[in-house]
mmCIF file of C-alpha atoms in Angstrom:
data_model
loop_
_atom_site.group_PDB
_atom_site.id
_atom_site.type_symbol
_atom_site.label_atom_id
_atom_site.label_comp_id
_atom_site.label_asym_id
_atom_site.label_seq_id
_atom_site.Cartn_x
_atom_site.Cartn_y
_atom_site.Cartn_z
ATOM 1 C CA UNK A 1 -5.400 49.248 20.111
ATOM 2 C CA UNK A 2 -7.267 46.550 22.257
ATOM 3 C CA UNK A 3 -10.495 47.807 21.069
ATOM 4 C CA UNK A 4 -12.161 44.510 21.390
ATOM 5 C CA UNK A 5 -9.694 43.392 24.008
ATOM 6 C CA UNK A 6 -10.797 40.057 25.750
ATOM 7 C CA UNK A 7 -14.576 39.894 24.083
ATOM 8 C CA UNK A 8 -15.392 36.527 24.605
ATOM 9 C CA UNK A 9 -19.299 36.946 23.514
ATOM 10 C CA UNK A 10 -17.455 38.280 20.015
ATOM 11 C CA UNK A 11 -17.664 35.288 17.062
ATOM 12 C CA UNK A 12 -17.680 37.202 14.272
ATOM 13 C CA UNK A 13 -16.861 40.205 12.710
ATOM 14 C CA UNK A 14 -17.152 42.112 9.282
ATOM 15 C CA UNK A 15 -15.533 45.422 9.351
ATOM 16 C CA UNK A 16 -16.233 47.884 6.143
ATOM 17 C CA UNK A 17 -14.349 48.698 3.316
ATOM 18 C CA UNK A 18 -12.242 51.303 2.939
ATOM 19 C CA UNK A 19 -12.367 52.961 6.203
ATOM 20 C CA UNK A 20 -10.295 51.368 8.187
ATOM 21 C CA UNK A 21 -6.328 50.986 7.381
ATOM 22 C CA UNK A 22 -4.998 49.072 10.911
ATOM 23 C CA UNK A 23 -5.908 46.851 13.055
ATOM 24 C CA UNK A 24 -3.967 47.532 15.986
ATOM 25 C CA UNK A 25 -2.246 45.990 18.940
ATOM 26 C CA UNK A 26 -4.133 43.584 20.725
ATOM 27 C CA UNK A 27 -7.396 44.783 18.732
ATOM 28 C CA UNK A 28 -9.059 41.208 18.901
ATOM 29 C CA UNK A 29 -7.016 39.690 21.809
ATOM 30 C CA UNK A 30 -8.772 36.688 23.594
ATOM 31 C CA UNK A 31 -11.616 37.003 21.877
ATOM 32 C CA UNK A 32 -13.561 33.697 20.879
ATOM 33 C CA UNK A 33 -13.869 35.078 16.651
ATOM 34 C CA UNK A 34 -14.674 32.051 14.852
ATOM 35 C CA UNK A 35 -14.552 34.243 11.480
ATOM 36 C CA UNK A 36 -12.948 37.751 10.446
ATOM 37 C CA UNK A 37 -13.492 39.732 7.341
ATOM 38 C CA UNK A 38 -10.236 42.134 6.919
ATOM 39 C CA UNK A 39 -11.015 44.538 4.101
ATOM 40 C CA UNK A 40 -8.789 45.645 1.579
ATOM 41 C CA UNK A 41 -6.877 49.326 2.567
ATOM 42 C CA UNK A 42 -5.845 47.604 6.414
ATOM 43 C CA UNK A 43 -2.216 47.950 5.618
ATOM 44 C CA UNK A 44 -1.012 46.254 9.162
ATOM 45 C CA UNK A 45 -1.914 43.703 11.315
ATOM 46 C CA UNK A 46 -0.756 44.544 14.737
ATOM 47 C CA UNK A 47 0.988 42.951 17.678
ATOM 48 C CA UNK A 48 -0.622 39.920 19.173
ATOM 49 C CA UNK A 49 -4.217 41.744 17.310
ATOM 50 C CA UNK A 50 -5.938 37.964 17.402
ATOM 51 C CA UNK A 51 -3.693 36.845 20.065
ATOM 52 C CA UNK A 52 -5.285 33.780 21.718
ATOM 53 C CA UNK A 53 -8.795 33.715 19.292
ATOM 54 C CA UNK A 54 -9.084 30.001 19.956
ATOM 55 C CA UNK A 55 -12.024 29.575 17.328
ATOM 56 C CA UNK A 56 -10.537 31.142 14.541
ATOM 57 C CA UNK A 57 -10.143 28.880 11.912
ATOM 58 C CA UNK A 58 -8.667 30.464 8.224
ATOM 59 C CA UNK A 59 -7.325 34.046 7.533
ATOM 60 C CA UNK A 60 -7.309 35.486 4.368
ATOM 61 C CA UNK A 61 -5.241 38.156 4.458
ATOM 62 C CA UNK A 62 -6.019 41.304 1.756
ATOM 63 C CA UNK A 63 -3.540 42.424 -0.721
ATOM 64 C CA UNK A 64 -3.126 45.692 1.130
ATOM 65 C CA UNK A 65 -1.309 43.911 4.372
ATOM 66 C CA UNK A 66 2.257 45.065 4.519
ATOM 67 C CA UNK A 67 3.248 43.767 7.662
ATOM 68 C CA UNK A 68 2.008 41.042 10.100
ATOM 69 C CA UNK A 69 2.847 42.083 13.887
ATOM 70 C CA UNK A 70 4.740 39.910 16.118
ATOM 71 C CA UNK A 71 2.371 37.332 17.904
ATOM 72 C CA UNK A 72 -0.363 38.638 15.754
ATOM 73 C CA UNK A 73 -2.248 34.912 15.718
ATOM 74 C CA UNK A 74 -0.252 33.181 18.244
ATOM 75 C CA UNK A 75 -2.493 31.181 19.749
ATOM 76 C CA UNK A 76 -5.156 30.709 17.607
ATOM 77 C CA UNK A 77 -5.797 26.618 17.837
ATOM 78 C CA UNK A 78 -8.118 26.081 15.451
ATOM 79 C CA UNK A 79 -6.099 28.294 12.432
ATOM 80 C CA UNK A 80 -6.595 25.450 9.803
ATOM 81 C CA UNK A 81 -4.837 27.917 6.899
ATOM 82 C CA UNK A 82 -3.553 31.059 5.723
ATOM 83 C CA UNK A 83 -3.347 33.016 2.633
ATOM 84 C CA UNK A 84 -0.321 35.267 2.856
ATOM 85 C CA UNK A 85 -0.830 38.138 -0.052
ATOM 86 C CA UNK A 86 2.062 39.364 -2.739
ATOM 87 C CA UNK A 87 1.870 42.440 -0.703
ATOM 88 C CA UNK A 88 3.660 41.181 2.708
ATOM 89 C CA UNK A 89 7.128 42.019 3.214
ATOM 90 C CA UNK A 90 6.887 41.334 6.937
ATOM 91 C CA UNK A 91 5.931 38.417 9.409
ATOM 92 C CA UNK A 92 7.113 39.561 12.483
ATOM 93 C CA UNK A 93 8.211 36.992 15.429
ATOM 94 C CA UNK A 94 6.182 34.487 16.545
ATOM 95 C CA UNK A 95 2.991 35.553 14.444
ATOM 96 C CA UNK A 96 1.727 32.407 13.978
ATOM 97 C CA UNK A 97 3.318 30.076 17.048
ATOM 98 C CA UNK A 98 1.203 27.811 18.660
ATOM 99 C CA UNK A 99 -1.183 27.731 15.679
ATOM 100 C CA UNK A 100 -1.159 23.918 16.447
ATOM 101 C CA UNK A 101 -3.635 23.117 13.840
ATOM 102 C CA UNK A 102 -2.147 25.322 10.970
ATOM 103 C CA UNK A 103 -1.365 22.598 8.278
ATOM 104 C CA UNK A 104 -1.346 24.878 5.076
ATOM 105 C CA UNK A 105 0.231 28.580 4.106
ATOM 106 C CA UNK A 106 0.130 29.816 0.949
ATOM 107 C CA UNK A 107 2.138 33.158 0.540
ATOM 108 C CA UNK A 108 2.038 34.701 -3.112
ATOM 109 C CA UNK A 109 4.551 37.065 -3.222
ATOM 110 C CA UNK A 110 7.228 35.900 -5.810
ATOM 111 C CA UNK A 111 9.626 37.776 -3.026
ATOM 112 C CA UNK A 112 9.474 36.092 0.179
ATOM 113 C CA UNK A 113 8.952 38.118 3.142
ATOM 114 C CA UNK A 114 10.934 38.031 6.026
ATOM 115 C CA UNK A 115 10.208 36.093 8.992
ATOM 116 C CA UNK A 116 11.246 37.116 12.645
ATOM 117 C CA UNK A 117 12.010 34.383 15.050
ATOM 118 C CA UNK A 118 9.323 31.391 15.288
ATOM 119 C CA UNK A 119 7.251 33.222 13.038
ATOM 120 C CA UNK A 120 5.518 30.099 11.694
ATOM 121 C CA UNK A 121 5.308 26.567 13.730
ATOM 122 C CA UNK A 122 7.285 24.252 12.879
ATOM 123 C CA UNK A 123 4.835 21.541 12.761
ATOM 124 C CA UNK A 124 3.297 23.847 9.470
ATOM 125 C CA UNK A 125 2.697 20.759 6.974
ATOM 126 C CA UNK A 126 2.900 22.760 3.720
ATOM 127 C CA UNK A 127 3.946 25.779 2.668
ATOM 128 C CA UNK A 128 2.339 26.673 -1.139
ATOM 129 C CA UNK A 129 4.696 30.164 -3.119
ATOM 130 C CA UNK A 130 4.910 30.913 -6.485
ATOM 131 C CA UNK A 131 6.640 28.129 -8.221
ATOM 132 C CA UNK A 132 9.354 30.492 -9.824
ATOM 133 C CA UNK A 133 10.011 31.295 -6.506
ATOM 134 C CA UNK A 134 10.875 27.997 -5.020
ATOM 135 C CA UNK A 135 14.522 28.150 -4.326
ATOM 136 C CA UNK A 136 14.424 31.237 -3.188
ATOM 137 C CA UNK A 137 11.716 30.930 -0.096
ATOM 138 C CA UNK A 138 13.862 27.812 0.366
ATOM 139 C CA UNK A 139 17.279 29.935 0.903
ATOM 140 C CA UNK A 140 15.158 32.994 3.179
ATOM 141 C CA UNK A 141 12.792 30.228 5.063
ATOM 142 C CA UNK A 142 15.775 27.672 5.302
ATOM 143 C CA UNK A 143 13.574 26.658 8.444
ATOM 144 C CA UNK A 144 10.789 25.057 6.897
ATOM 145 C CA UNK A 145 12.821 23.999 3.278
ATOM 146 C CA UNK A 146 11.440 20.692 3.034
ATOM 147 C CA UNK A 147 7.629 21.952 3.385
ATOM 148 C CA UNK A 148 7.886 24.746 0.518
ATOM 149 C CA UNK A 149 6.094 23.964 -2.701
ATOM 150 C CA UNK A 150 5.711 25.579 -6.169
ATOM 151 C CA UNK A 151 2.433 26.205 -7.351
ATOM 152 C CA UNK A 152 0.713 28.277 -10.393
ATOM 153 C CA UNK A 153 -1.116 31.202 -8.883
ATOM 154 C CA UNK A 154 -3.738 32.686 -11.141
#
């Protein structure tokens, strides 16, 4: 937890495979990351863990994400997109809020996770899930309905 807490010098960041498995609360808060590698085996993003990284502009999330911590990119302006992996069940509140720039998700799992409160702005222009899955996200995202659409993942 807030191991890089408030590093504004810090723009990017690689962290290794395979040894790390969390990236805890507040690990990256206020810091001014323009790009993050998360390797696969980081099971959970933590609360508010890029809170306020202004600079950060896509986040591709590895398969082995679980859950996504409430407020866990709230905050980050210049978020342009995300790729949520098959293995989320979780977004917790407000994750992504006041991404104002977020203008594409893309979550693969064919079972849509669940969303806490505000999870994703509402201003979120589209929202890309397995096309099989379409009527579903629409019924557990009822929110954000008329942004959902299908698309063949490979």
């Amino acid at each position: 937890n807030e191991a890089f807490y408030g590093c504004r010098s810090l723009h990017e960041i690689h962290l290794p495979d395979s040894s790390i498995t969390s990236i805890g609360d507040k690990a990256f808060y206020n810091c001014q990351l323009q790009e993050i590698y998360l390797p696969e085996g980081v099971t959970s993003i933590g609360d508010s863990a890029f809170f306020a990284c202004y600079s950060l502009e896509h986040v591709a999330i590895p398969n082995s994400v679980k859950s996504i911590g409430n407020e866990a990119f709230r905050y980050c302006f210049d978020l342009k997109s995300v790729v949520i992996p098959n293995s989320v069940t979780n977004i917790e509140s407000s994750a992504f809020s006041g991404c104002s720039s977020l203008t594409t998700i893309t979550s693969k799992s064919t079972t849509p996770p669940l969303l806490g409160t505000n999870a994703i702005p509402t201003t979120i222009g589209i929202i890309y899930v397995p096309r099989a899955s379409v009527d579903e996200y629409r019924v557990i995202w009822s929110d954000y309905a008329d942004k959902i659409v299908g698309y063949d993942f490979e």
